[in-house]
mmCIF file of C-alpha atoms in Angstrom:
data_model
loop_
_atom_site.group_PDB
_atom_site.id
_atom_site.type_symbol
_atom_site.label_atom_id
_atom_site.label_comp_id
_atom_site.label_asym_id
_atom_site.label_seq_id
_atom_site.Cartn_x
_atom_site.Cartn_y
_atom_site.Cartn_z
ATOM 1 C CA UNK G 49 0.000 0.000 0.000
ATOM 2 C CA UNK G 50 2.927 2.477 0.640
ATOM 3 C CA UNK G 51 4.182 1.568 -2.702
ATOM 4 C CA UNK G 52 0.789 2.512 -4.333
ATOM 5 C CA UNK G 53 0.807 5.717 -2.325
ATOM 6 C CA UNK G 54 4.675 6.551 -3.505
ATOM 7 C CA UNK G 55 3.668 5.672 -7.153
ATOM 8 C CA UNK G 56 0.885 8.024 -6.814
ATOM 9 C CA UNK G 57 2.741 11.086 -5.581
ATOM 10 C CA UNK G 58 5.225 10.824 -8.143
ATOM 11 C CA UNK G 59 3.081 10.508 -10.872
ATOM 12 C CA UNK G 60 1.093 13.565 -9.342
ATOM 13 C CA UNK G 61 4.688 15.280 -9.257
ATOM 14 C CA UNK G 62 5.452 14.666 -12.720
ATOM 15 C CA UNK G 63 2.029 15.752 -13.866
ATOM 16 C CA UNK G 64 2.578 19.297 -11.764
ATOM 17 C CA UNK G 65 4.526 20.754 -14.419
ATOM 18 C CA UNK G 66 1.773 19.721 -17.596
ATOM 19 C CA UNK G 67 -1.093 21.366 -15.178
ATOM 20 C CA UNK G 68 0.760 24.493 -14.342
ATOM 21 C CA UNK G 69 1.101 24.531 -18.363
ATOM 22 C CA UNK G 70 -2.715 24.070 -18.984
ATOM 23 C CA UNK G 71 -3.189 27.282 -16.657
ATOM 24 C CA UNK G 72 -1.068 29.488 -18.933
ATOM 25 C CA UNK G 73 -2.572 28.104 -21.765
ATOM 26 C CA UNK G 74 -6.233 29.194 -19.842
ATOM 27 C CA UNK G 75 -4.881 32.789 -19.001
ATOM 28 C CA UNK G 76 -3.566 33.043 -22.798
ATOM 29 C CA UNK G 77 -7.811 32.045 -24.186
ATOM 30 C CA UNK G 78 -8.381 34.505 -20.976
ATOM 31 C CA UNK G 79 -6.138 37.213 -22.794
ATOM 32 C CA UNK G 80 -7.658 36.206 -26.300
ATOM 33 C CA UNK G 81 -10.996 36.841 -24.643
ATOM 34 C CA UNK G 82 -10.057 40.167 -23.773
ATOM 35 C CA UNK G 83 -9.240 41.280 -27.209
ATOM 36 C CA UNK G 84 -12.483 39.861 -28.079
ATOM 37 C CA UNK G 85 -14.556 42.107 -25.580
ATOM 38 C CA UNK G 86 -12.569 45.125 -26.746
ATOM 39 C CA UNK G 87 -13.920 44.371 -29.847
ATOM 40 C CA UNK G 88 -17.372 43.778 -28.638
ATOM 41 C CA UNK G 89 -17.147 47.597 -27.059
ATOM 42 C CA UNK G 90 -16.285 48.777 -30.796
ATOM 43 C CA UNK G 91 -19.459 46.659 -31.706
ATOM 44 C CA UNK G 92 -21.642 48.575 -29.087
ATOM 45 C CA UNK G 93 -19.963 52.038 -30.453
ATOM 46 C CA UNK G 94 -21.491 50.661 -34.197
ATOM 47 C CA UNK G 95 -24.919 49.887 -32.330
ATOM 48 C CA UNK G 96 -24.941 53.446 -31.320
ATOM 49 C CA UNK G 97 -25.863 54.692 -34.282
ATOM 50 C CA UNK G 98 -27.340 51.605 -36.134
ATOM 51 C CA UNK G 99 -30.486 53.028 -35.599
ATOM 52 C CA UNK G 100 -30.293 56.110 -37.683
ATOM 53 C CA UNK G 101 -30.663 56.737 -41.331
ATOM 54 C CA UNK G 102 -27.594 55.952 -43.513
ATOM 55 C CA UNK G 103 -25.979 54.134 -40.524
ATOM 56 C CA UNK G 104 -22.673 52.465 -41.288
ATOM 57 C CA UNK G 105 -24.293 49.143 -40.557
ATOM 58 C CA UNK G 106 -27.872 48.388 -39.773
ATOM 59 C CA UNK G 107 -29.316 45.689 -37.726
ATOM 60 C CA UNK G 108 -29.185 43.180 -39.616
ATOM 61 C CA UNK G 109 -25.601 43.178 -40.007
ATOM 62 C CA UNK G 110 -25.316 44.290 -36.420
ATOM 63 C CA UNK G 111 -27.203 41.214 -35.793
ATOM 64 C CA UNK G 112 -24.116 39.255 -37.528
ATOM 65 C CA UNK G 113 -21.205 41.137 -36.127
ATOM 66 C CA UNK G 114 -23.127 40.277 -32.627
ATOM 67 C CA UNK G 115 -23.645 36.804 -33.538
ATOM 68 C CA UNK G 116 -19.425 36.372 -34.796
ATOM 69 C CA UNK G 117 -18.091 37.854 -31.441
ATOM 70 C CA UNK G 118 -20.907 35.406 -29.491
ATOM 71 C CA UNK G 119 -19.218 32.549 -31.287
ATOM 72 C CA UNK G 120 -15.506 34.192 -31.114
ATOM 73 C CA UNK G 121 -16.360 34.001 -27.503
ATOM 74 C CA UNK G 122 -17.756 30.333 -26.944
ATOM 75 C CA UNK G 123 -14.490 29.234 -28.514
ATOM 76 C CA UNK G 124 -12.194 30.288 -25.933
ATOM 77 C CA UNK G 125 -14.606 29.475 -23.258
ATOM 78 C CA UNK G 126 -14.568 26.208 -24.340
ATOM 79 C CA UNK G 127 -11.172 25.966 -24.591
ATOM 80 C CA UNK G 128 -10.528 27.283 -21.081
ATOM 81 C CA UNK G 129 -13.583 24.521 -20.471
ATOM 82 C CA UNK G 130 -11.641 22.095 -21.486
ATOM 83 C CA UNK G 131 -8.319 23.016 -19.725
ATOM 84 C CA UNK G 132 -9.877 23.741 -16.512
ATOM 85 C CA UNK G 133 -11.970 19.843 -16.343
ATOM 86 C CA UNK G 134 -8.517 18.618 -17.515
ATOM 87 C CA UNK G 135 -6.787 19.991 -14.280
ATOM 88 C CA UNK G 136 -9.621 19.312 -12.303
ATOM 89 C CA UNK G 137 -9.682 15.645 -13.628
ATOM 90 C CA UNK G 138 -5.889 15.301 -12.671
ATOM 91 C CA UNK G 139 -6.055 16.620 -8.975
ATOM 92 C CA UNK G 140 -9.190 14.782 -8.289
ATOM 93 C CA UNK G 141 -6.928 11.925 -8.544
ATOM 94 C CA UNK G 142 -4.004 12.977 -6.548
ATOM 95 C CA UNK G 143 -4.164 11.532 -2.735
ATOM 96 C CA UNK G 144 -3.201 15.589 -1.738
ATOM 97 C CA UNK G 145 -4.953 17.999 -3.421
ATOM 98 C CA UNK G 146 -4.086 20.916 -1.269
ATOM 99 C CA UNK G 147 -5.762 24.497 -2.677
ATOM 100 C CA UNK G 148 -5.801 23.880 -5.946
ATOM 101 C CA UNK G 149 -8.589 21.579 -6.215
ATOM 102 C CA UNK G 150 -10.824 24.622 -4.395
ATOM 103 C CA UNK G 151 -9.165 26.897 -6.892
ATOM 104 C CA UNK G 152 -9.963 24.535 -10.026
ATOM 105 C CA UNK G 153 -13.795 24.386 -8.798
ATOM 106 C CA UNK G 154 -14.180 28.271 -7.999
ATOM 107 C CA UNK G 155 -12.236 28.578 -11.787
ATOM 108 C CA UNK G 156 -14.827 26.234 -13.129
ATOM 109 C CA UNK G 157 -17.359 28.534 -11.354
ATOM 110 C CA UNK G 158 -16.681 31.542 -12.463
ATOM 111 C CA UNK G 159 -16.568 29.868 -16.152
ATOM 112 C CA UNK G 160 -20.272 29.235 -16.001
ATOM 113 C CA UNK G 161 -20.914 32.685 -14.779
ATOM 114 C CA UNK G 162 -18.578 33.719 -18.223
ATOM 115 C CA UNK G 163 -21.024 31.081 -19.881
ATOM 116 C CA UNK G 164 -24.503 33.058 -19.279
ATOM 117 C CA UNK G 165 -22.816 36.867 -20.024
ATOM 118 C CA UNK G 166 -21.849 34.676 -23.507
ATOM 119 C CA UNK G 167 -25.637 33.002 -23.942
ATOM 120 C CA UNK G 168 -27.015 36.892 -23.291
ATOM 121 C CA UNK G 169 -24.678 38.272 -25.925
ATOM 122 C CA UNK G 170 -25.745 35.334 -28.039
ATOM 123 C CA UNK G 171 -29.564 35.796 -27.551
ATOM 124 C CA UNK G 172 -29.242 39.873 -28.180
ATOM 125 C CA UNK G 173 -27.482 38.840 -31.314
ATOM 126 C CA UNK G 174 -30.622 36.879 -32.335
ATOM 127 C CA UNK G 175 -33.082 39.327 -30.997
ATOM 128 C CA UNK G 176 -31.257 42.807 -32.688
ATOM 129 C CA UNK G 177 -33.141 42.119 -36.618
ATOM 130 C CA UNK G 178 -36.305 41.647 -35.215
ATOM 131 C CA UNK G 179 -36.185 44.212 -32.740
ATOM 132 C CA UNK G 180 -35.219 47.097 -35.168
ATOM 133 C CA UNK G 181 -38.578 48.636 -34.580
ATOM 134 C CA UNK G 182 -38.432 48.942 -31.674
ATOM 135 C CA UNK G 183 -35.062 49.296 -30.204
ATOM 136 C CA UNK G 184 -33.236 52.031 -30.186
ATOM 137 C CA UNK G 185 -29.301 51.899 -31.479
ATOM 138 C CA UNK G 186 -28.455 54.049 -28.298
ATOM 139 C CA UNK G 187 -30.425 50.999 -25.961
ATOM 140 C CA UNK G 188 -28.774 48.590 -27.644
ATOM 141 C CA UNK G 189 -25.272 49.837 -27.020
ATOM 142 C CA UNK G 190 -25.625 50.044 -23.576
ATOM 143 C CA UNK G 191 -27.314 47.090 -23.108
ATOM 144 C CA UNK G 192 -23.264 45.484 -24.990
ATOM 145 C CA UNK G 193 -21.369 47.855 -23.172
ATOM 146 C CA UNK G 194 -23.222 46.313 -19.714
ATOM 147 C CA UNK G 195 -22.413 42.724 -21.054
ATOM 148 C CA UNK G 196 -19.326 43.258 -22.692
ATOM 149 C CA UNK G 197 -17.983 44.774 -18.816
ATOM 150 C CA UNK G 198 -20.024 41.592 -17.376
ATOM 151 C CA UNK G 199 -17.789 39.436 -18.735
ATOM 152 C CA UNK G 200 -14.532 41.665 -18.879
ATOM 153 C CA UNK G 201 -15.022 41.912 -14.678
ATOM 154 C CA UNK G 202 -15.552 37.351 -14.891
ATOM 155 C CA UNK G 203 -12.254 37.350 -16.987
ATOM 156 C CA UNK G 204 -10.476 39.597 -14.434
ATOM 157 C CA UNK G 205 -11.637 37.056 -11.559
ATOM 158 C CA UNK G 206 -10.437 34.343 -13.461
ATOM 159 C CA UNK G 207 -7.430 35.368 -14.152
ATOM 160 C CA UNK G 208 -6.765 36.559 -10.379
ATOM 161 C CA UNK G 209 -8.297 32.772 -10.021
ATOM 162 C CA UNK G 210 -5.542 31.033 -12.181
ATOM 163 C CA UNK G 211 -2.524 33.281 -11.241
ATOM 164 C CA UNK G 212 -3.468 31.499 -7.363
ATOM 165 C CA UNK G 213 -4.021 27.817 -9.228
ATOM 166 C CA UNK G 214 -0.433 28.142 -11.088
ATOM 167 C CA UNK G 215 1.425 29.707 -7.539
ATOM 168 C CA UNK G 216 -0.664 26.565 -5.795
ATOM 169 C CA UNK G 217 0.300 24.244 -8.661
ATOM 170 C CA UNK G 218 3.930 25.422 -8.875
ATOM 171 C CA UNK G 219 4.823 25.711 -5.291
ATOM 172 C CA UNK G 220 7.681 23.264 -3.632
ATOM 173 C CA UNK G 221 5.830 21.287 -1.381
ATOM 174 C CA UNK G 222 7.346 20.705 1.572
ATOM 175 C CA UNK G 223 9.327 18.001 2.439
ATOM 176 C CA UNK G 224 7.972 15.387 5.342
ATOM 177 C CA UNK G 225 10.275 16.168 8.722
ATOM 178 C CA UNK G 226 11.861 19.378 6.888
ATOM 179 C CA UNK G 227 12.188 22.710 8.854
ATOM 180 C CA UNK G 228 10.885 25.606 6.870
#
């Protein structure tokens, strides 16, 4: 049994460096995602004046432009998806988990919150040809500017989030009968 245990531990200290690796690879989709919601705030700047006569783009192609930075987003949430259930997958199996198991979970919380500011986004981008009656460009830029800074604040807590996973993930345990 204390071989099992040994075997165990090492394999979860070889794996240490390949999970510290999938958080960097999370805060560079995290970083890709910001570029994305700058973009979405030059969207809501378009939205503005979509609304008025001879409008650089109308509804319908606001509609679009919505509907390619909903999907621009879902990518690299699914991608930090993925990373984050393949870390969490990894330490449930280690005998110590220590903090970043907590960490993985609250990451993989604060991804579903990410999740329903990108479903709103996504279900504005359906509404916005329909609604052209009735919605006002100036309505409908706040109402991006409101989700794009939704999900801007979610990607700063992740990030604060996976800078504490990678210190967790990275730090030199220490050693059994050791002084500090």
């Amino acid at each position: 049994m204390h071989a099992t245990t040994h075997n165990a531990a090492r394999e979860a200290a070889q794996a240490e460096p390949c999970l510290a690796q999938h958080v960097l690879q999370c805060q560079d989709h995290t970083e890709s995602l910001r570029t994305v919601l700058r973009a979405c705030h030059a969207v809501a700047s378009l939205a503005a004046g979509a609304s008025n006569p001879g409008a650089t783009v109308g509804m319908d192609g606001l509609g679009e432009l919505l509907h390619l930075h909903s999907e621009a987003m879902e990518q690299r949430l699914d991608a930090i998806h993925t990373l984050i259930e393949t870390i969490r997958t990894a330490l449930i199996r280690r005998p110590e988990r220590g903090q970043a198991i907590s960490l993985t979970l609250n990451a993989s919380d604060q991804l579903a919150d990410m999740r329903q500011v990108q479903l709103a986004w996504q279900a504005v981008a359906c509404m916005v040809p329909y609604a052209a009656d009735t919605l006002t460009g100036e309505n409908l830029a706040a109402a991006l500017r409101l989700m794009a800074d939704a999900m801007h604040g979610r990607t700063a807590a992740m990030d604060d989030m996976l800078d504490a996973l990678h210190a967790a993930l990275t730090a030199t345990p220490v050693q059994e009968g050791a002084t500090p």
